[in-house]
PDB file of C-alpha atoms in Angstrom:
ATOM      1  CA  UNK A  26     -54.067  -2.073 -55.816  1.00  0.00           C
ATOM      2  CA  UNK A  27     -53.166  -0.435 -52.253  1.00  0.00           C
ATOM      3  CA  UNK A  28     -49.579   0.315 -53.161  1.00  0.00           C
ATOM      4  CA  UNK A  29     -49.680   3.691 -51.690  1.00  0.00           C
ATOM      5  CA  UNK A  30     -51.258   2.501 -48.657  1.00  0.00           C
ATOM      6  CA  UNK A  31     -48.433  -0.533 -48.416  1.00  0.00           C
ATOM      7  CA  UNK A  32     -45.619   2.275 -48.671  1.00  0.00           C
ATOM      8  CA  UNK A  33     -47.367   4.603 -45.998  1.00  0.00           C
ATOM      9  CA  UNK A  34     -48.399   7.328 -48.409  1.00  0.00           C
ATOM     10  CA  UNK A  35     -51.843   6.892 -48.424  1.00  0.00           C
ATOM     11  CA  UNK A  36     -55.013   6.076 -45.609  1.00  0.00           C
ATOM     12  CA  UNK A  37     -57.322   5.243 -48.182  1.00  0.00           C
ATOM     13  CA  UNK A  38     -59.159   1.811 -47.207  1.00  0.00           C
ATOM     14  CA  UNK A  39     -57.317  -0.840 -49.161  1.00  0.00           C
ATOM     15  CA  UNK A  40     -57.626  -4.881 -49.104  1.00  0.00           C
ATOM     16  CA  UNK A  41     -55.366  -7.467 -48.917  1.00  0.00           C
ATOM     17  CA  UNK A  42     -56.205  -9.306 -52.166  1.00  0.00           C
ATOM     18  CA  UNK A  43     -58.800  -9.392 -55.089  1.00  0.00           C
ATOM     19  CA  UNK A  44     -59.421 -11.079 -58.354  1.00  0.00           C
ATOM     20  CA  UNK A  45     -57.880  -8.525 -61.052  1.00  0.00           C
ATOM     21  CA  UNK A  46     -54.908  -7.347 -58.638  1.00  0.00           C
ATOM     22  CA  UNK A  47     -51.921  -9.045 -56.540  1.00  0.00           C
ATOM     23  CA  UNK A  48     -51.869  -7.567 -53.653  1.00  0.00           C
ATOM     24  CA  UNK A  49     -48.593  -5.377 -52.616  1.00  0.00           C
ATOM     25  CA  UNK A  50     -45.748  -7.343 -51.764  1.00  0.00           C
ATOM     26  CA  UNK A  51     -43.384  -6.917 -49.494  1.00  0.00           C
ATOM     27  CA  UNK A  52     -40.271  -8.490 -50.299  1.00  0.00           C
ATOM     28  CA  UNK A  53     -37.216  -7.880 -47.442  1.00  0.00           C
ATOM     29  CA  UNK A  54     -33.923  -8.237 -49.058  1.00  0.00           C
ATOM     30  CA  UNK A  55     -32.126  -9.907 -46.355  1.00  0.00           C
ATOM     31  CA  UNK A  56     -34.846 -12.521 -46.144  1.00  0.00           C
ATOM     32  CA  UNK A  57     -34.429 -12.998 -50.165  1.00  0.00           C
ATOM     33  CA  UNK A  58     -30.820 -13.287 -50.282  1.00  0.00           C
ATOM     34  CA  UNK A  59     -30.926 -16.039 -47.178  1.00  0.00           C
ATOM     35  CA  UNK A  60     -33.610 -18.053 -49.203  1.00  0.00           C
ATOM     36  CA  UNK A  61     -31.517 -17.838 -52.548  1.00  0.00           C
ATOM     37  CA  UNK A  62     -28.347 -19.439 -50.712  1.00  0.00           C
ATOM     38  CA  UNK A  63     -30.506 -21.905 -49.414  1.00  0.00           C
ATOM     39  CA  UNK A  64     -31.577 -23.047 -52.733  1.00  0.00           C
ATOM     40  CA  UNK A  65     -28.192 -22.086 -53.986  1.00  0.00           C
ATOM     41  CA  UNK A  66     -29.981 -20.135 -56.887  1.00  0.00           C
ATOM     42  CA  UNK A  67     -28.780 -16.560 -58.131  1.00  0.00           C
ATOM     43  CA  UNK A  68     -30.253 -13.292 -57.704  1.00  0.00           C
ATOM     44  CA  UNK A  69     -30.115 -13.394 -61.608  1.00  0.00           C
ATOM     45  CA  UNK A  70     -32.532 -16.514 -61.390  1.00  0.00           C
ATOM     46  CA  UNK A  71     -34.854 -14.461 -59.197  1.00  0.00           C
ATOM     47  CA  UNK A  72     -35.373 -11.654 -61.291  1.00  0.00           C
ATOM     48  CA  UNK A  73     -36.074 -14.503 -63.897  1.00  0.00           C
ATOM     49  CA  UNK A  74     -38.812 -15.914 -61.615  1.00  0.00           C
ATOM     50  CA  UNK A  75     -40.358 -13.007 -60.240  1.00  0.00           C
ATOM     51  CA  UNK A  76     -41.056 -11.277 -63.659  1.00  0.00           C
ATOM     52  CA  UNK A  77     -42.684 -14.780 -64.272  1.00  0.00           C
ATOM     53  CA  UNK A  78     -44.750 -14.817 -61.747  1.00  0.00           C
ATOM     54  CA  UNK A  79     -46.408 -11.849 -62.048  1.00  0.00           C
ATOM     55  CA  UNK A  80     -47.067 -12.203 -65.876  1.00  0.00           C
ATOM     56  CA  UNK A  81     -48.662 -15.577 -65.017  1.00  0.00           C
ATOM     57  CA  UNK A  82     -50.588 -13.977 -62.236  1.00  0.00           C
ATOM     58  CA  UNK A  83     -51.450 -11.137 -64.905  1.00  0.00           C
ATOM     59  CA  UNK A  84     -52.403 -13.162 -67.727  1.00  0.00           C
ATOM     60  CA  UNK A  85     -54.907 -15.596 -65.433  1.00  0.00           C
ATOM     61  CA  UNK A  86     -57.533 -12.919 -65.370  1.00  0.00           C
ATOM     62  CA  UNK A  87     -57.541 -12.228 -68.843  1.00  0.00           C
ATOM     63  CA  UNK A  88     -59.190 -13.789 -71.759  1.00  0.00           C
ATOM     64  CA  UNK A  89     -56.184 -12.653 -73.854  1.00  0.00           C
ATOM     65  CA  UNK A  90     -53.787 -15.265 -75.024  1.00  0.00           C
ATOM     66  CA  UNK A  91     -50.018 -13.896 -74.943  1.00  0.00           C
ATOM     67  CA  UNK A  92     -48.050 -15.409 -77.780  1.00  0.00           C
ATOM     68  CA  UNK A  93     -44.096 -16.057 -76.701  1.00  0.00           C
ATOM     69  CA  UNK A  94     -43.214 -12.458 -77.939  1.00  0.00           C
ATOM     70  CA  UNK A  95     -45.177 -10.630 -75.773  1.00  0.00           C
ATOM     71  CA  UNK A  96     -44.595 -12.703 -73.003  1.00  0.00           C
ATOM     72  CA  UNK A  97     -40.705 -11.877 -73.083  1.00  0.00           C
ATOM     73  CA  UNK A  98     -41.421  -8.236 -73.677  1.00  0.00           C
ATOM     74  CA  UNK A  99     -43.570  -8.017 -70.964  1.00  0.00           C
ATOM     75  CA  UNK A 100     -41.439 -10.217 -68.741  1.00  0.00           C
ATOM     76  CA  UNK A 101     -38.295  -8.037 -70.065  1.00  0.00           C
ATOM     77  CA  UNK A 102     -40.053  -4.776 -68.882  1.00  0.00           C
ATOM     78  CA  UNK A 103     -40.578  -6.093 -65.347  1.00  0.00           C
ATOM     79  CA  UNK A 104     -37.003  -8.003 -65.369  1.00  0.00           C
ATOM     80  CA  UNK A 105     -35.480  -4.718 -65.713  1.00  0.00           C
ATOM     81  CA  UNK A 106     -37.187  -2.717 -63.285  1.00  0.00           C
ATOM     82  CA  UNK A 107     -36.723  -5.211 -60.237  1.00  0.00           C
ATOM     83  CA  UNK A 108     -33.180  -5.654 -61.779  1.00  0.00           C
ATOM     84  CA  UNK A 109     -32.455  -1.714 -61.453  1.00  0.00           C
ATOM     85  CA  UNK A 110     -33.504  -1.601 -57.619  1.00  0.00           C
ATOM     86  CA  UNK A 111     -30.967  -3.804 -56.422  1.00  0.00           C
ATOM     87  CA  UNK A 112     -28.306  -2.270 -58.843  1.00  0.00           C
ATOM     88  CA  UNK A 113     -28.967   1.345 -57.317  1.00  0.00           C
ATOM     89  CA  UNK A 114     -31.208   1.406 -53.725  1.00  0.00           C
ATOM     90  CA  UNK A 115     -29.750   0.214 -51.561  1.00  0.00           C
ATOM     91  CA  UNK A 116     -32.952  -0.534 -50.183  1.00  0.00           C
ATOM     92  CA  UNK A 117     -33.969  -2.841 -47.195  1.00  0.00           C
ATOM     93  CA  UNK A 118     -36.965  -3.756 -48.891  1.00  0.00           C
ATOM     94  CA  UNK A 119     -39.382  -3.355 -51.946  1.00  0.00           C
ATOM     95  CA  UNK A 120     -43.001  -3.568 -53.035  1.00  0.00           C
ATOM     96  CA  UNK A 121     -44.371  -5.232 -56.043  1.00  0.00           C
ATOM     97  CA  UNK A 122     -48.176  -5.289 -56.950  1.00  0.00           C
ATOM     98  CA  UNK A 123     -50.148  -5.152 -60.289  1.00  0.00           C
ATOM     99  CA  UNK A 124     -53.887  -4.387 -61.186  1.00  0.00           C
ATOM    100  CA  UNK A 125     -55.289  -6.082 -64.830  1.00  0.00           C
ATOM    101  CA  UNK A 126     -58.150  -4.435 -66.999  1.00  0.00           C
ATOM    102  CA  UNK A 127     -59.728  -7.241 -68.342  1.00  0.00           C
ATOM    103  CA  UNK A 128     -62.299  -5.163 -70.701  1.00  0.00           C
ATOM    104  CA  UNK A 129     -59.251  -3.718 -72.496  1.00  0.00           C
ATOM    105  CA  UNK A 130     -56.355  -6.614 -72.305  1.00  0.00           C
ATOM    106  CA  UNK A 131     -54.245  -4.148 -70.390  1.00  0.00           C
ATOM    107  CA  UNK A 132     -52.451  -4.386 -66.987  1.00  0.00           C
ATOM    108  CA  UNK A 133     -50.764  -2.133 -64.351  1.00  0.00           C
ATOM    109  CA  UNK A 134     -47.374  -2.226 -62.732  1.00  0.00           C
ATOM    110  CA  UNK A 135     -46.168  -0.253 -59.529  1.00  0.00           C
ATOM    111  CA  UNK A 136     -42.601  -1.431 -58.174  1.00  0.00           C
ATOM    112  CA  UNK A 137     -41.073   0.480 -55.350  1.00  0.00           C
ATOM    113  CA  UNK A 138     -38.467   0.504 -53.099  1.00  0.00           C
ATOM    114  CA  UNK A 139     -37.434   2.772 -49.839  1.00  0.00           C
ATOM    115  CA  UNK A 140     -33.976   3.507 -51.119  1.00  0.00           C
ATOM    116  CA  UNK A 141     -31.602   6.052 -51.170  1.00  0.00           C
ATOM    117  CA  UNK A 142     -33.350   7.590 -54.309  1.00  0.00           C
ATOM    118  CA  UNK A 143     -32.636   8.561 -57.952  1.00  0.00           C
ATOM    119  CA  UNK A 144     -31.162  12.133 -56.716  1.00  0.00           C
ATOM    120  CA  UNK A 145     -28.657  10.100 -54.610  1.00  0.00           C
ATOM    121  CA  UNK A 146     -27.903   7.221 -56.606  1.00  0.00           C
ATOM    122  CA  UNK A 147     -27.874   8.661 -60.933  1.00  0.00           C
ATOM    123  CA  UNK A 148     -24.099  10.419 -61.561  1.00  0.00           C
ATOM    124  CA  UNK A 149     -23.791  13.911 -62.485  1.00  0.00           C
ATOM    125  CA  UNK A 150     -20.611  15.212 -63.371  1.00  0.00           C
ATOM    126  CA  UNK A 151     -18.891  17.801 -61.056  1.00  0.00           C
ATOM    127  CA  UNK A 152     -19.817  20.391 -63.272  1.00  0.00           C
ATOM    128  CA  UNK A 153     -23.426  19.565 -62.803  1.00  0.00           C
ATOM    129  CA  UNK A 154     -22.776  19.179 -59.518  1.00  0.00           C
ATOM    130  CA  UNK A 155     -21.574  22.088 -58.605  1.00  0.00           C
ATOM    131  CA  UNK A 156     -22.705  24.524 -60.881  1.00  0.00           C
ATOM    132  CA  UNK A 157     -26.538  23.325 -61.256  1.00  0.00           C
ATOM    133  CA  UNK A 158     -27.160  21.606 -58.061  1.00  0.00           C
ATOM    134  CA  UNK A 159     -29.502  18.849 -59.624  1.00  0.00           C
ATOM    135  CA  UNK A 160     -32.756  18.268 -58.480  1.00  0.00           C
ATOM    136  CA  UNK A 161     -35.104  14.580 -58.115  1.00  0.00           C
ATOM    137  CA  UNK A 162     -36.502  15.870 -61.594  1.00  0.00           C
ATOM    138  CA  UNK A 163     -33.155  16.084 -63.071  1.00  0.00           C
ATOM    139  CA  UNK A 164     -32.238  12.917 -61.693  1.00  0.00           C
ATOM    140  CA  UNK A 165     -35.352  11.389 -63.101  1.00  0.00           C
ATOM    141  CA  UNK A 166     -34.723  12.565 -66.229  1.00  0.00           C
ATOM    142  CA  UNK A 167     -31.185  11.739 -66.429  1.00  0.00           C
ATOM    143  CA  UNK A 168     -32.131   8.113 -65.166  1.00  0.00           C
ATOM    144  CA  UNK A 169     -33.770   7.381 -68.440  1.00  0.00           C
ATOM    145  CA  UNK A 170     -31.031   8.577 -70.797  1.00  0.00           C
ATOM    146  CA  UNK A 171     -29.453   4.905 -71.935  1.00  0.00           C
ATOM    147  CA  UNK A 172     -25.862   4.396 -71.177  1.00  0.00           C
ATOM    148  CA  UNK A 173     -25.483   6.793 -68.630  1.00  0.00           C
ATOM    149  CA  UNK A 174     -25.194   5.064 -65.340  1.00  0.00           C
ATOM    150  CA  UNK A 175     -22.943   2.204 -66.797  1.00  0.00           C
ATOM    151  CA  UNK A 176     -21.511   0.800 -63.551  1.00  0.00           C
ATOM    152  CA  UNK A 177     -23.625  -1.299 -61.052  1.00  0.00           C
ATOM    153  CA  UNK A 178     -23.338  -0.817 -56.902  1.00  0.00           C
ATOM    154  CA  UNK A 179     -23.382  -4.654 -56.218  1.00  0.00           C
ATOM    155  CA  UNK A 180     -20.457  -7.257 -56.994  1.00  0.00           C
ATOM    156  CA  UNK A 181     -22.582 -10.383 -57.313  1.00  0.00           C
ATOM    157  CA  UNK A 182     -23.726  -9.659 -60.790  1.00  0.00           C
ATOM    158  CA  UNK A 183     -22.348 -11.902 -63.352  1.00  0.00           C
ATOM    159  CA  UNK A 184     -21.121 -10.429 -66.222  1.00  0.00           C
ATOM    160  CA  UNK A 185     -24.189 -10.818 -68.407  1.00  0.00           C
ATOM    161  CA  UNK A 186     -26.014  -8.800 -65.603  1.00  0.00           C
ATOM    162  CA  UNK A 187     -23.232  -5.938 -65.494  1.00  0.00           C
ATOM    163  CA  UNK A 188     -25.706  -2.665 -65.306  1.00  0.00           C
ATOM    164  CA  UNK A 189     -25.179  -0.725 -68.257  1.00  0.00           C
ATOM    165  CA  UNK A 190     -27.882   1.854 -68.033  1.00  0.00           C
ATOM    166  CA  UNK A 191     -30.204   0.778 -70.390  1.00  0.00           C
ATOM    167  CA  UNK A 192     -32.798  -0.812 -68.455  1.00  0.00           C
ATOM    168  CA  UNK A 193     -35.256   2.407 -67.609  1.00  0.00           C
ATOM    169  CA  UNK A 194     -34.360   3.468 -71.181  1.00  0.00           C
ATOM    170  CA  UNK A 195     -35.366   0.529 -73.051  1.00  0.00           C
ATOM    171  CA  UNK A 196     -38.519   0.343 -70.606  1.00  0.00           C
ATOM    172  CA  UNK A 197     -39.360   3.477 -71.488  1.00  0.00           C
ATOM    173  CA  UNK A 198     -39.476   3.155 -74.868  1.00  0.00           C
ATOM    174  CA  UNK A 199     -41.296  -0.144 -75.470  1.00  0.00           C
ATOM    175  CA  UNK A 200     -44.217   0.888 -73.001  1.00  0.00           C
ATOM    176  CA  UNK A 201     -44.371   4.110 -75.091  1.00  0.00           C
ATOM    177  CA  UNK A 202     -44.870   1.711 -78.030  1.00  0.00           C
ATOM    178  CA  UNK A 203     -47.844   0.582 -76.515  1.00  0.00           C
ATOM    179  CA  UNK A 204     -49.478   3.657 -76.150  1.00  0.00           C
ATOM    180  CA  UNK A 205     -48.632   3.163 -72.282  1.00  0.00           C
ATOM    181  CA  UNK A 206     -48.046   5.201 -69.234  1.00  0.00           C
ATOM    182  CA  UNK A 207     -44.845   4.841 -67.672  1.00  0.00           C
ATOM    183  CA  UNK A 208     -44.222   7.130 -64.483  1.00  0.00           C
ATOM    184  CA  UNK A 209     -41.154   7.497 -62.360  1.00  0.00           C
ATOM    185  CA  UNK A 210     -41.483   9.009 -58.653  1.00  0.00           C
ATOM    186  CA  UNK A 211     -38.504   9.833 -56.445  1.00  0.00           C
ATOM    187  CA  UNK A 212     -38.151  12.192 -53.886  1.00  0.00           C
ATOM    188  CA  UNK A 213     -40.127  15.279 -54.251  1.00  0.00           C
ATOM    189  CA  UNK A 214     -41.073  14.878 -57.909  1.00  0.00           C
ATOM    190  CA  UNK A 215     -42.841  12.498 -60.183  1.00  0.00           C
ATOM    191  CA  UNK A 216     -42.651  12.488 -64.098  1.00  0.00           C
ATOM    192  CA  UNK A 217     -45.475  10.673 -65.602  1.00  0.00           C
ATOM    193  CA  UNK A 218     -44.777   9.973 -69.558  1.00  0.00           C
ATOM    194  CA  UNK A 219     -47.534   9.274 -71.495  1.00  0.00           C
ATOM    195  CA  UNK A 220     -49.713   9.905 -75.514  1.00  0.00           C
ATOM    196  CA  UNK A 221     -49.744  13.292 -74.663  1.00  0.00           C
ATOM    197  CA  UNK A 222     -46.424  14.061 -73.510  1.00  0.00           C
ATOM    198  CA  UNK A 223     -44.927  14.394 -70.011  1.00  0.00           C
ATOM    199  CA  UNK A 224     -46.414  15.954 -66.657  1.00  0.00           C
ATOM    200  CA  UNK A 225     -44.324  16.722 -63.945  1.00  0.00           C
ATOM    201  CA  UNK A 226     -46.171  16.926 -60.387  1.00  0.00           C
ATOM    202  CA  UNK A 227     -44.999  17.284 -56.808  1.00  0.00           C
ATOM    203  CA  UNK A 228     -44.880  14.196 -54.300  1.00  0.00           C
ATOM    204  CA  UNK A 229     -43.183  13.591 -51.164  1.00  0.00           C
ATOM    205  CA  UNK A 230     -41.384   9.834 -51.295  1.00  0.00           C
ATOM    206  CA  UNK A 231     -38.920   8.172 -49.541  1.00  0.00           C
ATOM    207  CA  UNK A 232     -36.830   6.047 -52.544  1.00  0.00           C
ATOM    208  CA  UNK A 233     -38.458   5.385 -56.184  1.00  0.00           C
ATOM    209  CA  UNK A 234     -41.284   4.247 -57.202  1.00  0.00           C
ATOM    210  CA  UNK A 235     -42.262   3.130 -60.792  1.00  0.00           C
ATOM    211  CA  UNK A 236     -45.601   2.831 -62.291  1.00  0.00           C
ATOM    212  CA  UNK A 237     -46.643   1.289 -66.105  1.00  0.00           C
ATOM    213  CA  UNK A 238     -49.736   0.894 -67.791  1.00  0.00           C
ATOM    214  CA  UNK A 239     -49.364  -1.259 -70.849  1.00  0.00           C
ATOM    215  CA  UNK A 240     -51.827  -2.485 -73.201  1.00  0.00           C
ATOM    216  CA  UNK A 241     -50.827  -6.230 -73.759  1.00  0.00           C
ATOM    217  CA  UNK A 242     -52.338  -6.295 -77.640  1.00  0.00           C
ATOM    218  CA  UNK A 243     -49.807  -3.533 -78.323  1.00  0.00           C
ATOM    219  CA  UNK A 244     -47.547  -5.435 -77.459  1.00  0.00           C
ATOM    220  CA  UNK A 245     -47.476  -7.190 -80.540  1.00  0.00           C
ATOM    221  CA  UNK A 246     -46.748  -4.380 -82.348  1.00  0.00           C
ATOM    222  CA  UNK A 247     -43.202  -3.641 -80.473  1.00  0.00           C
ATOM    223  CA  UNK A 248     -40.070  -4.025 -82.510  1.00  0.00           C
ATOM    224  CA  UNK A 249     -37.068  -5.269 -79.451  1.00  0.00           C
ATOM    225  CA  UNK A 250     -34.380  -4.811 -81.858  1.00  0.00           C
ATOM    226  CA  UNK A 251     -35.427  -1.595 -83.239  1.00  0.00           C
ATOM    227  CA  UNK A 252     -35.976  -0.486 -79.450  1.00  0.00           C
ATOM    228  CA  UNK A 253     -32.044  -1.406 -78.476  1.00  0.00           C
ATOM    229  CA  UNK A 254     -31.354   0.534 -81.460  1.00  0.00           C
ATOM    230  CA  UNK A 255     -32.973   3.885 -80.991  1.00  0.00           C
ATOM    231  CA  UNK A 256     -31.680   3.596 -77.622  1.00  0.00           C
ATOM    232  CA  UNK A 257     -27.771   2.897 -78.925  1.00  0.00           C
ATOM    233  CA  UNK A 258     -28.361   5.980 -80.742  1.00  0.00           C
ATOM    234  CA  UNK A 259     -29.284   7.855 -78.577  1.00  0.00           C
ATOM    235  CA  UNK A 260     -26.801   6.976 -76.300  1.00  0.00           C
ATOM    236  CA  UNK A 261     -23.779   7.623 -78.764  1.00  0.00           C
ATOM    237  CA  UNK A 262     -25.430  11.059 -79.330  1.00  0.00           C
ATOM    238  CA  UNK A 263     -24.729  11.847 -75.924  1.00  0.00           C
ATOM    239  CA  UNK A 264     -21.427  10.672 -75.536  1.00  0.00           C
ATOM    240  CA  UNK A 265     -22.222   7.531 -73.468  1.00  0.00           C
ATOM    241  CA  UNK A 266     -21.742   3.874 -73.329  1.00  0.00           C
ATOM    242  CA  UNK A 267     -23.167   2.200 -76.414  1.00  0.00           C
ATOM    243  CA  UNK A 268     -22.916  -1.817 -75.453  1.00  0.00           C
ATOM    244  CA  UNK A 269     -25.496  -2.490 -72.721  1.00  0.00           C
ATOM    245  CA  UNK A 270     -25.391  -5.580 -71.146  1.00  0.00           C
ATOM    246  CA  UNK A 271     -26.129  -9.053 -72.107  1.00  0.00           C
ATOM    247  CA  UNK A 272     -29.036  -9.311 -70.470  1.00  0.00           C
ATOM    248  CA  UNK A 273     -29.987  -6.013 -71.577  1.00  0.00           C
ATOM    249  CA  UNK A 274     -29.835  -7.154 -75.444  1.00  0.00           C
ATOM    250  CA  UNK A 275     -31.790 -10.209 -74.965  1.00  0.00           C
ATOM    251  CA  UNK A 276     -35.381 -11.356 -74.253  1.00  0.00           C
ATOM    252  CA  UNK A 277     -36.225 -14.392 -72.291  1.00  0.00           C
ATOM    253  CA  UNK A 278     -36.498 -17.133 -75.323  1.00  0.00           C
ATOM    254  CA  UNK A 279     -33.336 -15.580 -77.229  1.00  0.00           C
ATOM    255  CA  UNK A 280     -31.422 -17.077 -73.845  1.00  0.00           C
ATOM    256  CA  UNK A 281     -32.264 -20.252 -74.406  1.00  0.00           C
TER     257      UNK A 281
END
């Protein structure tokens, strides 16, 4: 979908649009933030419409028909991810673009941003700290542990919005559902999770960047509730917060 090229990691040839992918997006936060007081919309709104619009986008090239729960888990996955980068980044500017498989009903998903990255942006402890000097891997995998960073770096979000730390978590776990592919890339390591377990592989990248691969007919088979669940456990288990946030708990319809 030319992502790589977009973000300056790649010089493979790459075009600017085609039928079964959007294009990478640049989207400049400055430039979004102006436009939102214009309309005198949120930033809540936006992550609202964005998700939208690329499921619609998504769901043109396919012959599948998306009933209204996979639509919100699907829009859910994406609302979360977009929602994270302007929680954490503190990034000028991100990239969206997506690539569908029509022959198999599935679709791909790369969001990045040129942040601060995971390594400077998920807590450890000053035991961890100082005694283990974390690495982007250990930041990656301590980014997907629910509960953990339950504190957001903005002060616009409304109180449904408050970042609890369950939005990579719960991602994670209803892509794996789908018998997806759900990578995280950040700094000088990249964690793809997948059927067959996990790979970890060296990269070289300014921020995070987050790729899924989900099978929209799986979809269907994805429990929400039992998701927040197994992710409440797991939380508890490990001593952290246990009450993500209202938006967190909810897909799309079960806000209306």
């Amino acid at each position: 979908m030319g992502i790589f090229q977009k973000i300056g990691i790649s010089n493979a040839r790459s075009f600017s649009e085609g039928t079964n992918y959007i294009a990478p997006t640049k989207v400049v936060m400055s430039e979004l933030f102006a436009s939102l007081d214009e309309q005198d919309k949120s930033i809540e709104t936006y992550y609202d419409e964005i998700s939208t619009k690329i499921f619609r986008k998504v769901l043109r090239n396919l012959a599948f028909q998306a009933d209204e729960a996979v639509k919100d888990l699907f829009e859910f996955v994406l609302r979360e991810i977009v929602r994270n980068i302007f929680d954490h980044s503190q990034t000028p500017h991100y990239y969206y673009g997506s690539q569908t498989y029509p022959a198999t009903n599935s679709v791909e998903v790369v969001i990045a941003d040129v942040g601060l990255g995971l390594l400077n942006t998920v807590p450890f402890n000053v035991e961890e700290t100082w005694f283990d000097n974390p690495s982007d891997e250990d930041a990656i995998r301590k980014a997907i542990i629910p509960g953990l960073s339950a504190f957001s770096n903005h002060a616009y979000a409304t109180e449904d919005y408050k970042n609890s730390g369950y939005g990579l978590a719960l991602v994670k776990r209803i892509i794996e559902k789908t018998d997806g592919v759900f990578s995280i890339a950040s700094g000088k390591k990249t964690i793809t999770y997948n059927s067959l377990g996990e790979f970890v592989e060296d990269c070289d990248l300014k921020g995070t960047l987050i790729r899924m691969r989900i099978n929209l007919n799986n979809l269907n088979l994805v429990n929400f509730d039992e998701v927040l669940e197994d992710a409440r456990k797991e939380a508890v288990s490990k001593g952290f917060s246990d009450s993500p946030s209202s938006a967190s708990q909810k897909l799309k319809s079960q806000n209306i």
